[in-house]
Short mmCIF file of C-alpha atoms and ligand atoms in Angstrom, two decimals:
data_model
loop_
_atom_site.label_atom_id
_atom_site.label_comp_id
_atom_site.label_asym_id
_atom_site.label_seq_id
_atom_site.Cartn_x
_atom_site.Cartn_y
_atom_site.Cartn_z
CA MET A 1 167.08 145.23 -94.87
CA LYS A 2 169.95 144.75 -97.40
CA GLY A 3 170.07 141.74 -99.73
CA GLY A 4 167.73 139.83 -97.54
CA ILE A 5 169.93 140.39 -94.42
CA GLU A 6 168.71 142.41 -91.66
CA SER A 7 171.17 145.04 -90.04
CA LYS A 8 170.63 145.78 -86.36
CA LYS A 9 172.71 147.97 -83.84
CA LEU A 10 174.08 145.87 -81.11
CA HIS A 11 173.48 146.84 -77.50
CA LEU A 12 176.70 145.63 -75.92
CA GLY A 13 177.45 144.75 -72.41
CA VAL A 14 181.25 144.53 -72.10
CA PHE A 15 183.00 142.44 -69.46
CA ALA A 16 186.59 143.29 -68.76
CA SER A 17 189.07 142.47 -65.82
CA GLY A 18 192.09 144.38 -66.88
CA ARG A 19 193.55 147.41 -68.66
CA GLY A 20 190.79 147.26 -71.39
CA SER A 21 192.71 147.94 -74.56
CA ASN A 22 190.19 145.74 -76.55
CA PHE A 23 187.36 147.81 -75.06
CA VAL A 24 188.97 151.01 -76.15
CA ALA A 25 189.31 149.49 -79.71
CA ILE A 26 185.64 148.68 -79.63
CA LEU A 27 184.75 152.21 -78.67
CA GLN A 28 186.93 153.63 -81.31
CA ALA A 29 185.18 151.53 -83.94
CA ILE A 30 181.79 152.69 -82.85
CA GLN A 31 182.92 156.21 -82.92
CA GLU A 32 184.45 156.00 -86.39
CA GLY A 33 181.32 154.23 -87.69
CA ARG A 34 182.94 150.85 -88.34
CA LEU A 35 180.88 149.17 -85.76
CA GLN A 36 176.99 149.53 -85.54
CA ALA A 37 176.68 149.19 -81.66
CA ASN A 38 176.50 151.08 -78.50
CA VAL A 39 178.31 149.95 -75.22
CA GLU A 40 175.45 150.06 -72.61
CA CYS A 41 177.45 148.93 -69.63
CA LEU A 42 180.86 147.76 -68.46
CA ILE A 43 181.00 145.04 -65.96
CA SER A 44 184.05 143.99 -63.99
CA ASN A 45 185.36 141.63 -61.31
CA ASN A 46 188.03 144.01 -60.44
CA SER A 47 187.58 147.32 -58.99
CA ASP A 48 191.13 148.42 -60.22
CA ALA A 49 190.52 147.54 -63.81
CA GLY A 50 191.66 150.24 -66.25
CA ALA A 51 188.58 149.33 -68.20
CA LEU A 52 186.38 150.84 -65.46
CA SER A 53 188.34 154.24 -65.98
CA VAL A 54 187.73 154.09 -69.64
CA ALA A 55 184.02 153.46 -69.40
CA LYS A 56 183.72 156.31 -66.83
CA LYS A 57 185.65 158.69 -69.14
CA ASN A 58 183.27 157.77 -71.93
CA ASN A 59 180.13 158.23 -69.71
CA ILE A 60 179.36 154.34 -69.86
CA PRO A 61 177.53 153.10 -66.75
CA THR A 62 179.90 150.69 -64.77
CA ALA A 63 179.21 147.89 -62.28
CA VAL A 64 181.74 145.88 -60.26
CA ILE A 65 180.09 142.47 -59.55
CA VAL A 66 182.27 139.82 -57.74
CA LYS A 67 180.92 136.58 -56.53
CA SER A 68 182.20 136.93 -53.08
CA MET A 69 180.10 140.07 -52.53
CA TYR A 70 177.10 137.82 -52.50
CA ALA A 71 175.60 135.46 -49.90
CA SER A 72 174.90 132.83 -52.54
CA ARG A 73 175.79 131.87 -56.05
CA ASP A 74 172.18 132.38 -57.06
CA LEU A 75 172.24 136.07 -55.90
CA PHE A 76 175.46 136.63 -57.87
CA ILE A 77 173.82 135.34 -61.02
CA GLU A 78 170.74 137.54 -60.37
CA ALA A 79 172.94 140.57 -60.00
CA LEU A 80 174.70 139.91 -63.24
CA LEU A 81 171.36 139.31 -65.06
CA ASP A 82 169.67 142.28 -63.41
CA CYS A 83 172.60 144.50 -64.50
CA LEU A 84 172.31 143.37 -68.01
CA LYS A 85 168.72 143.58 -68.21
CA LYS A 86 168.60 147.04 -66.65
CA HIS A 87 170.90 148.39 -69.41
CA ASP A 88 168.98 146.48 -72.20
CA VAL A 89 172.07 144.60 -73.14
CA ASP A 90 171.41 142.20 -76.06
CA PHE A 91 175.00 141.00 -76.70
CA ILE A 92 177.82 140.31 -74.35
CA VAL A 93 181.47 141.08 -75.27
CA LEU A 94 184.29 139.52 -73.08
CA ALA A 95 187.31 141.75 -73.49
CA GLY A 96 190.09 140.18 -71.17
CA TYR A 97 187.54 139.08 -68.66
CA MET A 98 189.30 136.49 -66.59
CA LYS A 99 186.34 134.88 -64.90
CA LYS A 100 183.98 132.02 -66.19
CA ILE A 101 180.55 133.30 -67.06
CA PRO A 102 177.89 131.32 -65.22
CA PRO A 103 176.00 128.80 -67.44
CA GLU A 104 172.76 130.58 -66.46
CA VAL A 105 173.92 133.72 -68.11
CA ILE A 106 175.28 131.97 -71.23
CA ALA A 107 171.82 130.34 -71.56
CA VAL A 108 170.11 133.79 -71.83
CA TYR A 109 172.75 135.15 -74.30
CA LYS A 110 173.30 131.80 -76.20
CA ASN A 111 175.02 132.75 -79.49
CA HIS A 112 175.08 136.54 -78.39
CA LEU A 113 178.30 136.18 -76.16
CA LEU A 114 181.66 136.51 -77.73
CA ASN A 115 185.22 136.15 -76.27
CA ILE A 116 188.57 137.01 -77.78
CA HIS A 117 191.58 134.79 -77.10
CA PRO A 118 195.25 135.60 -78.04
CA ALA A 119 196.07 132.33 -79.60
CA LEU A 120 194.68 130.00 -82.35
CA LEU A 121 192.14 127.85 -80.41
CA PRO A 122 191.94 125.00 -79.49
CA SER A 123 195.72 125.35 -79.11
CA PHE A 124 196.91 127.42 -75.96
CA GLY A 125 193.60 127.75 -74.41
CA GLY A 126 191.76 126.59 -71.33
CA LYS A 127 191.91 127.46 -67.50
CA GLY A 128 195.09 129.42 -66.69
CA MET A 129 195.68 130.28 -70.31
CA TYR A 130 195.38 134.11 -70.43
CA GLY A 131 197.38 137.03 -71.13
CA HIS A 132 201.20 136.53 -70.94
CA HIS A 133 200.91 132.81 -69.99
CA VAL A 134 199.61 132.15 -73.61
CA HIS A 135 202.57 133.99 -75.30
CA GLU A 136 205.06 132.30 -73.05
CA SER A 137 203.69 128.83 -73.83
CA VAL A 138 203.56 129.61 -77.55
CA LEU A 139 207.42 130.50 -77.49
CA GLU A 140 208.25 127.64 -75.24
CA TYR A 141 206.59 125.23 -77.57
CA GLY A 142 208.58 126.67 -80.55
CA CYS A 143 205.51 127.60 -82.53
CA LYS A 144 206.17 129.40 -85.89
CA VAL A 145 202.58 130.84 -86.06
CA THR A 146 200.08 132.00 -83.35
CA GLY A 147 197.15 134.21 -83.85
CA VAL A 148 193.90 135.49 -82.50
CA THR A 149 190.51 133.80 -82.04
CA VAL A 150 187.03 135.23 -81.49
CA HIS A 151 184.48 132.61 -80.42
CA LEU A 152 180.99 132.25 -79.11
CA VAL A 153 181.15 131.25 -75.44
CA ASP A 154 179.89 127.92 -74.16
CA ASP A 155 180.26 126.36 -70.69
CA GLU A 156 183.99 125.67 -71.11
CA TYR A 157 186.99 127.87 -70.89
CA ASP A 158 188.07 129.19 -74.21
CA HIS A 159 185.63 127.10 -75.98
CA GLY A 160 182.68 127.30 -78.31
CA PRO A 161 182.10 127.92 -82.05
CA ILE A 162 184.83 129.84 -83.81
CA VAL A 163 183.67 132.87 -85.57
CA ALA A 164 186.96 134.46 -86.66
CA GLN A 165 190.61 133.61 -86.55
CA GLN A 166 193.67 135.46 -87.85
CA SER A 167 197.27 134.17 -87.76
CA VAL A 168 200.35 136.03 -86.59
CA VAL A 169 203.86 135.02 -87.37
CA VAL A 170 206.25 134.10 -84.50
CA LYS A 171 209.64 135.72 -84.91
CA GLU A 172 212.84 133.93 -83.70
CA GLU A 173 213.72 137.05 -81.55
CA ASP A 174 210.12 137.33 -79.91
CA THR A 175 209.80 137.72 -76.31
CA PRO A 176 206.40 137.20 -74.74
CA GLU A 177 206.04 141.12 -74.70
CA THR A 178 206.98 141.61 -78.44
CA LEU A 179 204.63 138.74 -79.48
CA ALA A 180 201.79 140.01 -77.26
CA ALA A 181 202.06 143.50 -78.71
CA ARG A 182 201.75 142.08 -82.29
CA VAL A 183 198.92 139.80 -81.48
CA LEU A 184 197.13 142.71 -79.60
CA GLN A 185 197.26 144.90 -82.75
CA VAL A 186 195.26 142.02 -84.43
CA GLU A 187 192.93 141.73 -81.63
CA HIS A 188 191.91 145.42 -81.89
CA GLN A 189 191.22 145.06 -85.53
CA ILE A 190 189.40 141.62 -85.62
CA TYR A 191 187.06 141.99 -82.69
CA ALA A 192 185.22 145.05 -83.91
CA GLU A 193 185.07 143.51 -87.39
CA THR A 194 183.63 140.46 -86.05
CA LEU A 195 181.03 142.23 -84.07
CA GLN A 196 179.90 144.14 -86.94
CA LEU A 197 179.16 140.74 -88.81
CA PHE A 198 176.79 140.21 -85.90
CA ALA A 199 175.28 143.71 -86.37
CA GLU A 200 174.75 142.87 -90.04
CA GLY A 201 173.02 139.62 -89.20
CA ARG A 202 175.57 137.70 -91.24
CA VAL A 203 176.46 135.08 -88.55
CA GLU A 204 174.81 131.70 -88.71
CA VAL A 205 175.55 129.01 -86.13
CA LYS A 206 175.05 125.37 -86.79
CA GLY A 207 176.24 123.28 -84.03
CA GLN A 208 180.02 123.88 -83.61
CA LYS A 209 180.28 125.52 -87.12
CA VAL A 210 179.81 129.18 -87.89
CA TYR A 211 178.91 130.40 -91.35
CA ILE A 212 179.29 134.03 -92.49
CA LYS A 213 176.77 135.04 -95.01
CA LYS A 214 178.02 137.05 -98.02
CA LYS A 215 176.84 140.76 -98.22
C1 LIG B 1 193.79 140.31 -74.47
O1 LIG B 1 195.04 139.88 -75.10
C2 LIG B 1 192.64 139.14 -74.46
O2 LIG B 1 192.81 138.36 -75.71
C3 LIG B 1 193.12 138.22 -73.38
O3 LIG B 1 193.38 139.23 -72.35
C4 LIG B 1 194.15 140.38 -72.94
C5 LIG B 1 193.07 141.60 -72.40
O4 LIG B 1 193.75 142.80 -72.81
N1 LIG B 1 192.11 137.30 -73.01
C6 LIG B 1 192.37 135.99 -72.68
O5 LIG B 1 193.57 135.64 -72.64
C7 LIG B 1 191.13 135.13 -72.49
N2 LIG B 1 191.39 133.83 -72.25
P1 LIG B 1 192.89 144.10 -72.76
O6 LIG B 1 192.51 144.12 -71.22
O7 LIG B 1 194.01 145.22 -73.01
O8 LIG B 1 191.91 144.08 -73.80
#
């Protein structure tokens, strides 16, 4: 206990569909002592995901769980929940996971399930708004500012109480690639910092609003 706030190591289950650079940043933060957590397992819907190789290199248990592998939706959900239980996961991190998390899983991990999005929500979010699509849309719209949002997950895509946001200036000469690279740098910083707030017990959720308790 420190100043009335209880600090507790997070037991993370990371979900990732792609290269996993946010996953790497989280592992780095743990190794450097900036994040009080352990990654208990990495779950992917994509057997080619770079994130799976990262997990294997770091001796982190992996599972590829795809809805189409199961005879019914219930069995798919059971597989997800069994995996999370088997590895004693108490907090889920979506790190470039491109599938919707079933409501049954969200219910078990309510307020213990974070997503990172490469824009300032509620703008440029929702179905189909992921990766380069987001940055292309931001540039097409002529935005001068974009950014990163870390939010708790509810039943809608890119929705739920916002825990942290940081802006990134859009430059006139930006391409989707240069913009994505600058936004990603911020993602790598902010995700671990936000998770650490949860580890320190400093996040309070009241409806749609999140309050961060002072240290
Ligand atoms: C990240 O930019 C993340 O914000 C985005 O996917 C990328 C994954 O990169 N997520 C979304 O667009 C969710 N709607 P990574 O695999 O290198 O971490």
